[in-house]
Amino acid sequence: MRQKRRLLLLTAILATVVAGAGSASAATVSTQTAGATPQNHGPSVPHYDYYLALGDSLGAGWQPDPVTGVGAITGQGYASDIAADLKKANPHLQFTDLACPGETTTTMLNGGCAYPETYHSQIAAATAFLAAHHGSRVLVTLDIGANNIDGCMSASGIDTACVTSGLTAVGSDLPKILSRLKSAGGRGTSIFGMNYYDPFLAEWLTGTTGEGLATTSVALSAVFNGLLKTVYTLHGIPVADVSGTFDTADFTPLVLLTSTLKVPLNVAKICQWTWMCAPAPVGPNIHANATGYSQMAGAFEKVIFSPTRLWWW
């Protein structure tokens, strides 16, 4: 009964926030892929002159050191994987990554990201970049919003007031971010967003209470990703289905995580593609590992390299 009340409350939160995001955006708005990896798309890879990666720690390619657990920006993020594939079509592609670990939608607009950067606000740096390359073919990828709600879940459950505040900020800020990016970009600028996997599925491994938390976290993930899809769609931005790639909602089938332990498919992928199930001091850590980032790149490339988007090249 408590679980049902949580799901109903999360659904109500989504309806309220989406309605607000839709009305705020109106004035400015003119599948599952289990096992997918980035492919060599050969002549179908679009020819971009520049690739601009924006967002939070996932966009920056943040990972813990596999021995000490100390986190750092690495060259093994999804953006680096995408850049490597784009260079198959244009070896002279210039790759710029402005993503800031710890960034929220609010700090992206106003500055204040916890990680030191050369810029004050990421959106100002991004729009300046797009304005400087207005006549070029520019790819932009964006992941943002997870840090607005990551702190809303604990072992005792979900803090709905925290969720409401976080989602409200996303619903208010993301339309402004997208509008500014679209206004700064030229005709050759293509922008792609993404939804998120659910790292808290790893709670499943802690026992009966953890299984309940994992189930509730997936409900929250659906609410959050639903909001992202609504805002991106209102602005005509295609969305990479990272959540689907990680089979976030699939508690069946049961698969072997170890030689003796069977877990739901979504739990297994979180353990295999992130650092959430790694022993201390490396884990638990919400960030993707190299394999997980490769999967995320594949989800992006599925929409970036879609034949229906290549006609103008």
PDB file of C-alpha atoms in Angstrom:
ATOM      1  CA  MET A   1       0.000   0.000   0.000  1.00  0.00           C
ATOM      2  CA  ARG A   2       2.833   2.418   0.880  1.00  0.00           C
ATOM      3  CA  GLN A   3       4.512   1.613  -2.451  1.00  0.00           C
ATOM      4  CA  LYS A   4       1.278   2.329  -4.322  1.00  0.00           C
ATOM      5  CA  ARG A   5       0.878   5.694  -2.564  1.00  0.00           C
ATOM      6  CA  ARG A   6       4.463   6.600  -3.555  1.00  0.00           C
ATOM      7  CA  LEU A   7       3.785   5.741  -7.190  1.00  0.00           C
ATOM      8  CA  LEU A   8       0.565   7.767  -7.224  1.00  0.00           C
ATOM      9  CA  LEU A   9       2.348  10.735  -5.646  1.00  0.00           C
ATOM     10  CA  LEU A  10       5.198  10.580  -8.173  1.00  0.00           C
ATOM     11  CA  THR A  11       2.668  10.449 -11.010  1.00  0.00           C
ATOM     12  CA  ALA A  12       0.907  13.512  -9.619  1.00  0.00           C
ATOM     13  CA  ILE A  13       4.232  15.356  -9.341  1.00  0.00           C
ATOM     14  CA  LEU A  14       5.027  14.596 -12.982  1.00  0.00           C
ATOM     15  CA  ALA A  15       1.636  15.847 -14.176  1.00  0.00           C
ATOM     16  CA  THR A  16       2.060  19.138 -12.307  1.00  0.00           C
ATOM     17  CA  VAL A  17       5.637  19.788 -13.403  1.00  0.00           C
ATOM     18  CA  VAL A  18       5.059  18.816 -17.043  1.00  0.00           C
ATOM     19  CA  ALA A  19       2.062  21.152 -17.213  1.00  0.00           C
ATOM     20  CA  GLY A  20       4.242  23.984 -15.918  1.00  0.00           C
ATOM     21  CA  ALA A  21       7.068  23.182 -18.292  1.00  0.00           C
ATOM     22  CA  GLY A  22       4.708  23.063 -21.231  1.00  0.00           C
ATOM     23  CA  SER A  23       3.154  26.445 -20.501  1.00  0.00           C
ATOM     24  CA  ALA A  24       6.567  28.005 -19.870  1.00  0.00           C
ATOM     25  CA  SER A  25       7.879  26.694 -23.172  1.00  0.00           C
ATOM     26  CA  ALA A  26       4.931  27.510 -25.399  1.00  0.00           C
ATOM     27  CA  ALA A  27       6.076  31.017 -26.252  1.00  0.00           C
ATOM     28  CA  THR A  28       9.517  29.912 -27.413  1.00  0.00           C
ATOM     29  CA  VAL A  29       8.833  26.583 -29.059  1.00  0.00           C
ATOM     30  CA  SER A  30       8.518  26.923 -32.802  1.00  0.00           C
ATOM     31  CA  THR A  31      13.121   0.790 -27.156  1.00  0.00           C
ATOM     32  CA  GLN A  32      14.995  -1.246 -25.709  1.00  0.00           C
ATOM     33  CA  THR A  33      18.517  -1.762 -27.139  1.00  0.00           C
ATOM     34  CA  ALA A  34      20.019  -4.380 -24.878  1.00  0.00           C
ATOM     35  CA  GLY A  35      23.626  -5.122 -25.715  1.00  0.00           C
ATOM     36  CA  ALA A  36      23.928  -2.275 -28.217  1.00  0.00           C
ATOM     37  CA  THR A  37      27.368  -0.787 -28.772  1.00  0.00           C
ATOM     38  CA  PRO A  38      28.532   2.062 -30.997  1.00  0.00           C
ATOM     39  CA  GLN A  39      28.906   0.786 -34.531  1.00  0.00           C
ATOM     40  CA  ASN A  40      31.104   1.717 -37.474  1.00  0.00           C
ATOM     41  CA  HIS A  41      28.496   3.477 -39.583  1.00  0.00           C
ATOM     42  CA  GLY A  42      30.844   3.983 -42.529  1.00  0.00           C
ATOM     43  CA  PRO A  43      29.543   6.471 -45.105  1.00  0.00           C
ATOM     44  CA  SER A  44      26.397   7.107 -43.021  1.00  0.00           C
ATOM     45  CA  VAL A  45      28.319   8.958 -40.312  1.00  0.00           C
ATOM     46  CA  PRO A  46      27.341  12.642 -40.620  1.00  0.00           C
ATOM     47  CA  HIS A  47      30.073  15.130 -41.436  1.00  0.00           C
ATOM     48  CA  TYR A  48      30.375  17.664 -38.620  1.00  0.00           C
ATOM     49  CA  ASP A  49      33.054  20.325 -38.309  1.00  0.00           C
ATOM     50  CA  TYR A  50      32.697  20.661 -34.528  1.00  0.00           C
ATOM     51  CA  TYR A  51      31.334  18.566 -31.688  1.00  0.00           C
ATOM     52  CA  LEU A  52      30.321  20.405 -28.507  1.00  0.00           C
ATOM     53  CA  ALA A  53      29.545  18.234 -25.449  1.00  0.00           C
ATOM     54  CA  LEU A  54      27.519  19.841 -22.656  1.00  0.00           C
ATOM     55  CA  GLY A  55      26.111  18.689 -19.341  1.00  0.00           C
ATOM     56  CA  ASP A  56      27.193  17.144 -16.064  1.00  0.00           C
ATOM     57  CA  SER A  57      29.742  14.539 -14.969  1.00  0.00           C
ATOM     58  CA  LEU A  58      28.494  11.973 -17.490  1.00  0.00           C
ATOM     59  CA  GLY A  59      29.130  14.410 -20.322  1.00  0.00           C
ATOM     60  CA  ALA A  60      32.563  15.084 -18.862  1.00  0.00           C
ATOM     61  CA  GLY A  61      33.428  11.361 -18.720  1.00  0.00           C
ATOM     62  CA  TRP A  62      33.896  11.271 -14.934  1.00  0.00           C
ATOM     63  CA  GLN A  63      35.039   7.940 -13.464  1.00  0.00           C
ATOM     64  CA  PRO A  64      36.577   6.778 -10.186  1.00  0.00           C
ATOM     65  CA  ASP A  65      40.119   5.461 -10.242  1.00  0.00           C
ATOM     66  CA  PRO A  66      39.754   1.649 -10.345  1.00  0.00           C
ATOM     67  CA  VAL A  67      42.156   1.266  -7.414  1.00  0.00           C
ATOM     68  CA  THR A  68      41.806   4.307  -5.176  1.00  0.00           C
ATOM     69  CA  GLY A  69      38.267   5.354  -6.090  1.00  0.00           C
ATOM     70  CA  VAL A  70      39.330   8.987  -6.522  1.00  0.00           C
ATOM     71  CA  GLY A  71      37.165  10.529  -9.228  1.00  0.00           C
ATOM     72  CA  ALA A  72      38.417  12.471 -12.241  1.00  0.00           C
ATOM     73  CA  ILE A  73      37.500  13.486 -15.766  1.00  0.00           C
ATOM     74  CA  THR A  74      38.786  10.801 -18.115  1.00  0.00           C
ATOM     75  CA  GLY A  75      39.050  10.285 -21.840  1.00  0.00           C
ATOM     76  CA  GLN A  76      36.621   7.375 -21.607  1.00  0.00           C
ATOM     77  CA  GLY A  77      33.253   9.122 -21.555  1.00  0.00           C
ATOM     78  CA  TYR A  78      30.405   8.790 -24.026  1.00  0.00           C
ATOM     79  CA  ALA A  79      31.320  12.113 -25.629  1.00  0.00           C
ATOM     80  CA  SER A  80      34.848  10.879 -26.361  1.00  0.00           C
ATOM     81  CA  ASP A  81      33.375   7.742 -27.949  1.00  0.00           C
ATOM     82  CA  ILE A  82      31.047   9.803 -30.136  1.00  0.00           C
ATOM     83  CA  ALA A  83      33.901  12.105 -31.176  1.00  0.00           C
ATOM     84  CA  ALA A  84      36.017   9.107 -32.193  1.00  0.00           C
ATOM     85  CA  ASP A  85      33.212   7.792 -34.411  1.00  0.00           C
ATOM     86  CA  LEU A  86      32.543  11.213 -35.969  1.00  0.00           C
ATOM     87  CA  LYS A  87      36.212  11.469 -36.921  1.00  0.00           C
ATOM     88  CA  LYS A  88      35.693   8.494 -39.205  1.00  0.00           C
ATOM     89  CA  ALA A  89      33.765  10.875 -41.467  1.00  0.00           C
ATOM     90  CA  ASN A  90      35.870  13.956 -40.759  1.00  0.00           C
ATOM     91  CA  PRO A  91      39.374  13.390 -39.350  1.00  0.00           C
ATOM     92  CA  HIS A  92      39.623  17.153 -38.816  1.00  0.00           C
ATOM     93  CA  LEU A  93      36.617  17.316 -36.477  1.00  0.00           C
ATOM     94  CA  GLN A  94      37.272  19.582 -33.479  1.00  0.00           C
ATOM     95  CA  PHE A  95      35.903  18.276 -30.174  1.00  0.00           C
ATOM     96  CA  THR A  96      35.151  20.614 -27.252  1.00  0.00           C
ATOM     97  CA  ASP A  97      33.777  19.290 -23.945  1.00  0.00           C
ATOM     98  CA  LEU A  98      32.339  21.920 -21.600  1.00  0.00           C
ATOM     99  CA  ALA A  99      30.449  19.492 -19.327  1.00  0.00           C
ATOM    100  CA  CYS A 100      30.942  20.144 -15.608  1.00  0.00           C
ATOM    101  CA  PRO A 101      30.770  17.410 -12.927  1.00  0.00           C
ATOM    102  CA  GLY A 102      28.115  18.342 -10.386  1.00  0.00           C
ATOM    103  CA  GLU A 103      26.249  20.673 -12.750  1.00  0.00           C
ATOM    104  CA  THR A 104      22.512  21.157 -12.221  1.00  0.00           C
ATOM    105  CA  THR A 105      20.129  22.881 -14.613  1.00  0.00           C
ATOM    106  CA  THR A 106      20.262  25.933 -12.341  1.00  0.00           C
ATOM    107  CA  THR A 107      24.056  26.158 -12.134  1.00  0.00           C
ATOM    108  CA  MET A 108      24.291  25.597 -15.876  1.00  0.00           C
ATOM    109  CA  LEU A 109      22.284  28.782 -16.337  1.00  0.00           C
ATOM    110  CA  ASN A 110      23.616  30.868 -13.464  1.00  0.00           C
ATOM    111  CA  GLY A 111      27.088  29.514 -12.746  1.00  0.00           C
ATOM    112  CA  GLY A 112      28.307  27.857  -9.585  1.00  0.00           C
ATOM    113  CA  CYS A 113      29.195  24.342 -10.721  1.00  0.00           C
ATOM    114  CA  ALA A 114      31.159  22.614  -7.955  1.00  0.00           C
ATOM    115  CA  TYR A 115      33.942  21.530 -10.314  1.00  0.00           C
ATOM    116  CA  PRO A 116      36.387  24.303 -11.281  1.00  0.00           C
ATOM    117  CA  GLU A 117      36.001  25.433 -14.883  1.00  0.00           C
ATOM    118  CA  THR A 118      37.461  28.243 -16.948  1.00  0.00           C
ATOM    119  CA  TYR A 119      33.992  29.718 -17.518  1.00  0.00           C
ATOM    120  CA  HIS A 120      31.488  31.276 -15.100  1.00  0.00           C
ATOM    121  CA  SER A 121      28.400  29.600 -16.540  1.00  0.00           C
ATOM    122  CA  GLN A 122      28.306  26.687 -18.934  1.00  0.00           C
ATOM    123  CA  ILE A 123      25.408  28.072 -20.966  1.00  0.00           C
ATOM    124  CA  ALA A 124      27.283  31.338 -21.566  1.00  0.00           C
ATOM    125  CA  ALA A 125      30.352  29.426 -22.736  1.00  0.00           C
ATOM    126  CA  ALA A 126      28.214  27.175 -24.938  1.00  0.00           C
ATOM    127  CA  THR A 127      26.306  30.004 -26.610  1.00  0.00           C
ATOM    128  CA  ALA A 128      29.543  31.913 -27.198  1.00  0.00           C
ATOM    129  CA  PHE A 129      30.977  28.816 -28.884  1.00  0.00           C
ATOM    130  CA  LEU A 130      27.900  28.400 -31.085  1.00  0.00           C
ATOM    131  CA  ALA A 131      27.884  32.079 -32.029  1.00  0.00           C
ATOM    132  CA  ALA A 132      31.564  31.867 -33.005  1.00  0.00           C
ATOM    133  CA  HIS A 133      30.833  28.882 -35.270  1.00  0.00           C
ATOM    134  CA  HIS A 134      27.444  29.999 -36.530  1.00  0.00           C
ATOM    135  CA  GLY A 135      28.150  29.050 -40.120  1.00  0.00           C
ATOM    136  CA  SER A 136      29.669  25.639 -39.379  1.00  0.00           C
ATOM    137  CA  ARG A 137      28.206  22.169 -38.968  1.00  0.00           C
ATOM    138  CA  VAL A 138      28.086  21.675 -35.205  1.00  0.00           C
ATOM    139  CA  LEU A 139      26.875  18.701 -33.199  1.00  0.00           C
ATOM    140  CA  VAL A 140      25.755  19.420 -29.622  1.00  0.00           C
ATOM    141  CA  THR A 141      24.977  16.716 -27.049  1.00  0.00           C
ATOM    142  CA  LEU A 142      23.465  17.516 -23.661  1.00  0.00           C
ATOM    143  CA  ASP A 143      22.856  15.567 -20.454  1.00  0.00           C
ATOM    144  CA  ILE A 144      21.552  17.643 -17.571  1.00  0.00           C
ATOM    145  CA  GLY A 145      19.120  17.411 -14.672  1.00  0.00           C
ATOM    146  CA  ALA A 146      20.197  14.309 -12.756  1.00  0.00           C
ATOM    147  CA  ASN A 147      22.004  16.348 -10.108  1.00  0.00           C
ATOM    148  CA  ASN A 148      18.741  18.176  -9.405  1.00  0.00           C
ATOM    149  CA  ILE A 149      17.255  15.030  -7.860  1.00  0.00           C
ATOM    150  CA  ASP A 150      20.147  12.656  -7.044  1.00  0.00           C
ATOM    151  CA  GLY A 151      20.082  13.638  -3.389  1.00  0.00           C
ATOM    152  CA  CYS A 152      16.353  12.958  -3.018  1.00  0.00           C
ATOM    153  CA  MET A 153      16.715   9.225  -2.335  1.00  0.00           C
ATOM    154  CA  SER A 154      18.158   7.523   0.719  1.00  0.00           C
ATOM    155  CA  ALA A 155      17.895   4.195   2.510  1.00  0.00           C
ATOM    156  CA  SER A 156      14.670   5.428   4.108  1.00  0.00           C
ATOM    157  CA  GLY A 157      12.994   6.142   0.777  1.00  0.00           C
ATOM    158  CA  ILE A 158      12.278   9.113  -1.470  1.00  0.00           C
ATOM    159  CA  ASP A 159      11.979  12.654  -0.165  1.00  0.00           C
ATOM    160  CA  THR A 160       9.000  13.827  -2.215  1.00  0.00           C
ATOM    161  CA  ALA A 161       9.506  17.481  -1.298  1.00  0.00           C
ATOM    162  CA  CYS A 162      13.057  17.230  -2.633  1.00  0.00           C
ATOM    163  CA  VAL A 163      11.774  15.525  -5.787  1.00  0.00           C
ATOM    164  CA  THR A 164       9.149  18.201  -6.343  1.00  0.00           C
ATOM    165  CA  SER A 165      11.723  20.965  -5.932  1.00  0.00           C
ATOM    166  CA  GLY A 166      14.219  19.264  -8.228  1.00  0.00           C
ATOM    167  CA  LEU A 167      11.738  18.487 -10.968  1.00  0.00           C
ATOM    168  CA  THR A 168      10.267  21.970 -10.790  1.00  0.00           C
ATOM    169  CA  ALA A 169      13.741  23.418 -11.331  1.00  0.00           C
ATOM    170  CA  VAL A 170      14.315  21.126 -14.324  1.00  0.00           C
ATOM    171  CA  GLY A 171      10.927  22.047 -15.766  1.00  0.00           C
ATOM    172  CA  SER A 172      11.750  25.741 -15.416  1.00  0.00           C
ATOM    173  CA  ASP A 173      15.444  25.749 -16.340  1.00  0.00           C
ATOM    174  CA  LEU A 174      15.722  23.239 -19.184  1.00  0.00           C
ATOM    175  CA  PRO A 175      13.441  25.177 -21.562  1.00  0.00           C
ATOM    176  CA  LYS A 176      15.627  28.252 -21.004  1.00  0.00           C
ATOM    177  CA  ILE A 177      18.798  26.249 -21.680  1.00  0.00           C
ATOM    178  CA  LEU A 178      17.414  24.795 -24.909  1.00  0.00           C
ATOM    179  CA  SER A 179      16.029  28.109 -26.116  1.00  0.00           C
ATOM    180  CA  ARG A 180      19.399  29.802 -25.638  1.00  0.00           C
ATOM    181  CA  LEU A 181      21.258  26.995 -27.411  1.00  0.00           C
ATOM    182  CA  LYS A 182      18.865  27.042 -30.351  1.00  0.00           C
ATOM    183  CA  SER A 183      19.007  30.819 -30.622  1.00  0.00           C
ATOM    184  CA  ALA A 184      22.817  30.812 -30.650  1.00  0.00           C
ATOM    185  CA  GLY A 185      23.210  27.960 -33.127  1.00  0.00           C
ATOM    186  CA  GLY A 186      23.192  28.316 -36.873  1.00  0.00           C
ATOM    187  CA  ARG A 187      21.368  26.251 -39.511  1.00  0.00           C
ATOM    188  CA  GLY A 188      24.111  23.650 -39.337  1.00  0.00           C
ATOM    189  CA  THR A 189      23.754  23.127 -35.580  1.00  0.00           C
ATOM    190  CA  SER A 190      22.157  19.849 -34.419  1.00  0.00           C
ATOM    191  CA  ILE A 191      21.262  19.405 -30.743  1.00  0.00           C
ATOM    192  CA  PHE A 192      20.566  16.078 -29.034  1.00  0.00           C
ATOM    193  CA  GLY A 193      19.543  15.384 -25.447  1.00  0.00           C
ATOM    194  CA  MET A 194      19.360  12.184 -23.413  1.00  0.00           C
ATOM    195  CA  ASN A 195      17.452  10.532 -20.598  1.00  0.00           C
ATOM    196  CA  TYR A 196      19.177   8.725 -17.721  1.00  0.00           C
ATOM    197  CA  TYR A 197      19.807   5.260 -16.351  1.00  0.00           C
ATOM    198  CA  ASP A 198      18.908   4.533 -12.707  1.00  0.00           C
ATOM    199  CA  PRO A 199      21.996   3.868 -10.554  1.00  0.00           C
ATOM    200  CA  PHE A 200      19.900   3.214  -7.445  1.00  0.00           C
ATOM    201  CA  LEU A 201      18.778  -0.121  -8.878  1.00  0.00           C
ATOM    202  CA  ALA A 202      21.876  -1.446  -7.119  1.00  0.00           C
ATOM    203  CA  GLU A 203      19.878  -1.252  -3.870  1.00  0.00           C
ATOM    204  CA  TRP A 204      18.241  -4.494  -5.019  1.00  0.00           C
ATOM    205  CA  LEU A 205      21.300  -6.391  -3.806  1.00  0.00           C
ATOM    206  CA  THR A 206      20.854  -5.286  -0.178  1.00  0.00           C
ATOM    207  CA  GLY A 207      17.788  -7.405   0.601  1.00  0.00           C
ATOM    208  CA  THR A 208      14.022  -7.097   0.762  1.00  0.00           C
ATOM    209  CA  THR A 209      14.007  -3.437   1.783  1.00  0.00           C
ATOM    210  CA  GLY A 210      16.494  -2.693  -0.975  1.00  0.00           C
ATOM    211  CA  GLU A 211      14.282  -4.402  -3.535  1.00  0.00           C
ATOM    212  CA  GLY A 212      11.469  -2.059  -2.560  1.00  0.00           C
ATOM    213  CA  LEU A 213      13.753   0.962  -2.849  1.00  0.00           C
ATOM    214  CA  ALA A 214      14.964  -0.181  -6.260  1.00  0.00           C
ATOM    215  CA  THR A 215      11.382  -0.509  -7.462  1.00  0.00           C
ATOM    216  CA  THR A 216      10.524   2.948  -6.144  1.00  0.00           C
ATOM    217  CA  SER A 217      13.644   4.411  -7.731  1.00  0.00           C
ATOM    218  CA  VAL A 218      12.529   3.126 -11.133  1.00  0.00           C
ATOM    219  CA  ALA A 219       9.201   4.885 -10.630  1.00  0.00           C
ATOM    220  CA  LEU A 220      11.072   8.112  -9.887  1.00  0.00           C
ATOM    221  CA  SER A 221      13.294   7.529 -12.907  1.00  0.00           C
ATOM    222  CA  ALA A 222      10.213   7.198 -15.121  1.00  0.00           C
ATOM    223  CA  VAL A 223       8.847  10.488 -13.775  1.00  0.00           C
ATOM    224  CA  PHE A 224      12.153  12.289 -14.298  1.00  0.00           C
ATOM    225  CA  ASN A 225      12.778  10.871 -17.774  1.00  0.00           C
ATOM    226  CA  GLY A 226       9.176  11.634 -18.724  1.00  0.00           C
ATOM    227  CA  LEU A 227       9.737  15.271 -17.847  1.00  0.00           C
ATOM    228  CA  LEU A 228      12.970  15.392 -19.859  1.00  0.00           C
ATOM    229  CA  LYS A 229      11.232  13.864 -22.890  1.00  0.00           C
ATOM    230  CA  THR A 230       8.397  16.381 -22.658  1.00  0.00           C
ATOM    231  CA  VAL A 231      10.679  19.402 -22.542  1.00  0.00           C
ATOM    232  CA  TYR A 232      13.045  18.143 -25.245  1.00  0.00           C
ATOM    233  CA  THR A 233      10.128  17.241 -27.521  1.00  0.00           C
ATOM    234  CA  LEU A 234       8.526  20.662 -27.065  1.00  0.00           C
ATOM    235  CA  HIS A 235      11.778  22.163 -28.352  1.00  0.00           C
ATOM    236  CA  GLY A 236      12.188  19.717 -31.227  1.00  0.00           C
ATOM    237  CA  ILE A 237      15.257  18.057 -29.663  1.00  0.00           C
ATOM    238  CA  PRO A 238      15.737  14.293 -30.298  1.00  0.00           C
ATOM    239  CA  VAL A 239      16.367  12.237 -27.156  1.00  0.00           C
ATOM    240  CA  ALA A 240      18.897   9.414 -26.840  1.00  0.00           C
ATOM    241  CA  ASP A 241      17.240   6.578 -24.922  1.00  0.00           C
ATOM    242  CA  VAL A 242      19.959   5.771 -22.408  1.00  0.00           C
ATOM    243  CA  SER A 243      17.326   4.504 -19.984  1.00  0.00           C
ATOM    244  CA  GLY A 244      16.121   1.978 -22.559  1.00  0.00           C
ATOM    245  CA  THR A 245      19.659   0.910 -23.383  1.00  0.00           C
ATOM    246  CA  PHE A 246      20.166   0.090 -19.695  1.00  0.00           C
ATOM    247  CA  ASP A 247      16.757  -1.702 -19.596  1.00  0.00           C
ATOM    248  CA  THR A 248      15.917   0.474 -16.607  1.00  0.00           C
ATOM    249  CA  ALA A 249      12.308  -0.686 -16.229  1.00  0.00           C
ATOM    250  CA  ASP A 250      12.954  -4.386 -16.893  1.00  0.00           C
ATOM    251  CA  PHE A 251      12.899  -6.434 -13.691  1.00  0.00           C
ATOM    252  CA  THR A 252      12.582  -9.532 -15.885  1.00  0.00           C
ATOM    253  CA  PRO A 253      14.190 -11.724 -16.999  1.00  0.00           C
ATOM    254  CA  LEU A 254      16.459 -12.842 -14.189  1.00  0.00           C
ATOM    255  CA  VAL A 255      20.058 -13.174 -15.371  1.00  0.00           C
ATOM    256  CA  LEU A 256      23.270 -14.388 -13.805  1.00  0.00           C
ATOM    257  CA  LEU A 257      25.283 -11.588 -12.224  1.00  0.00           C
ATOM    258  CA  THR A 258      27.780 -14.078 -10.833  1.00  0.00           C
ATOM    259  CA  SER A 259      28.066 -17.825 -11.250  1.00  0.00           C
ATOM    260  CA  THR A 260      25.552 -18.320  -8.419  1.00  0.00           C
ATOM    261  CA  LEU A 261      23.525 -15.097  -8.166  1.00  0.00           C
ATOM    262  CA  LYS A 262      20.548 -14.274 -10.401  1.00  0.00           C
ATOM    263  CA  VAL A 263      19.210 -10.720 -10.462  1.00  0.00           C
ATOM    264  CA  PRO A 264      16.792  -8.747 -12.666  1.00  0.00           C
ATOM    265  CA  LEU A 265      18.186  -7.624 -16.021  1.00  0.00           C
ATOM    266  CA  ASN A 266      18.121  -3.924 -15.075  1.00  0.00           C
ATOM    267  CA  VAL A 267      20.040  -4.586 -11.856  1.00  0.00           C
ATOM    268  CA  ALA A 268      22.632  -6.656 -13.711  1.00  0.00           C
ATOM    269  CA  LYS A 269      23.273  -3.872 -16.230  1.00  0.00           C
ATOM    270  CA  ILE A 270      23.736  -1.273 -13.509  1.00  0.00           C
ATOM    271  CA  CYS A 271      26.295  -3.554 -11.863  1.00  0.00           C
ATOM    272  CA  GLN A 272      28.075  -4.323 -15.144  1.00  0.00           C
ATOM    273  CA  TRP A 273      28.009  -0.863 -16.750  1.00  0.00           C
ATOM    274  CA  THR A 274      28.501   1.434 -13.732  1.00  0.00           C
ATOM    275  CA  TRP A 275      30.586   1.434 -10.542  1.00  0.00           C
ATOM    276  CA  MET A 276      27.560   1.053  -8.258  1.00  0.00           C
ATOM    277  CA  CYS A 277      28.324  -2.550  -7.316  1.00  0.00           C
ATOM    278  CA  ALA A 278      32.101  -2.164  -7.082  1.00  0.00           C
ATOM    279  CA  PRO A 279      33.602  -2.763  -3.628  1.00  0.00           C
ATOM    280  CA  ALA A 280      34.942   0.157  -1.593  1.00  0.00           C
ATOM    281  CA  PRO A 281      36.809   2.395  -2.042  1.00  0.00           C
ATOM    282  CA  VAL A 282      35.797   2.451  -5.720  1.00  0.00           C
ATOM    283  CA  GLY A 283      32.088   1.899  -5.234  1.00  0.00           C
ATOM    284  CA  PRO A 284      29.318   2.443  -4.883  1.00  0.00           C
ATOM    285  CA  ASN A 285      29.682   5.164  -7.503  1.00  0.00           C
ATOM    286  CA  ILE A 286      26.854   6.314  -9.780  1.00  0.00           C
ATOM    287  CA  HIS A 287      29.049   6.941 -12.829  1.00  0.00           C
ATOM    288  CA  ALA A 288      29.307   4.680 -15.847  1.00  0.00           C
ATOM    289  CA  ASN A 289      32.440   2.666 -16.479  1.00  0.00           C
ATOM    290  CA  ALA A 290      34.064   2.521 -19.922  1.00  0.00           C
ATOM    291  CA  THR A 291      31.564  -0.112 -21.084  1.00  0.00           C
ATOM    292  CA  GLY A 292      28.623   1.895 -19.790  1.00  0.00           C
ATOM    293  CA  TYR A 293      29.836   5.049 -21.516  1.00  0.00           C
ATOM    294  CA  SER A 294      30.183   3.066 -24.732  1.00  0.00           C
ATOM    295  CA  GLN A 295      26.559   1.986 -24.366  1.00  0.00           C
ATOM    296  CA  MET A 296      25.516   5.597 -23.830  1.00  0.00           C
ATOM    297  CA  ALA A 297      27.400   6.640 -26.961  1.00  0.00           C
ATOM    298  CA  GLY A 298      25.524   3.934 -28.843  1.00  0.00           C
ATOM    299  CA  ALA A 299      22.193   5.337 -27.641  1.00  0.00           C
ATOM    300  CA  PHE A 300      23.191   8.813 -28.853  1.00  0.00           C
ATOM    301  CA  GLU A 301      24.481   7.523 -32.172  1.00  0.00           C
ATOM    302  CA  LYS A 302      21.228   5.706 -32.802  1.00  0.00           C
ATOM    303  CA  VAL A 303      19.511   9.091 -33.165  1.00  0.00           C
ATOM    304  CA  ILE A 304      22.472  11.148 -34.406  1.00  0.00           C
ATOM    305  CA  PHE A 305      23.196   8.697 -37.223  1.00  0.00           C
ATOM    306  CA  SER A 306      19.538   8.049 -38.057  1.00  0.00           C
ATOM    307  CA  PRO A 307      19.075   8.047 -41.864  1.00  0.00           C
ATOM    308  CA  THR A 308      16.112  10.419 -41.515  1.00  0.00           C
ATOM    309  CA  ARG A 309      18.485  13.051 -40.101  1.00  0.00           C
ATOM    310  CA  LEU A 310      21.158  12.794 -42.762  1.00  0.00           C
ATOM    311  CA  TRP A 311      19.295  14.162 -45.788  1.00  0.00           C
ATOM    312  CA  TRP A 312      20.801  17.645 -45.511  1.00  0.00           C
ATOM    313  CA  TRP A 313      24.397  16.413 -45.577  1.00  0.00           C
TER     314      TRP A 313
END
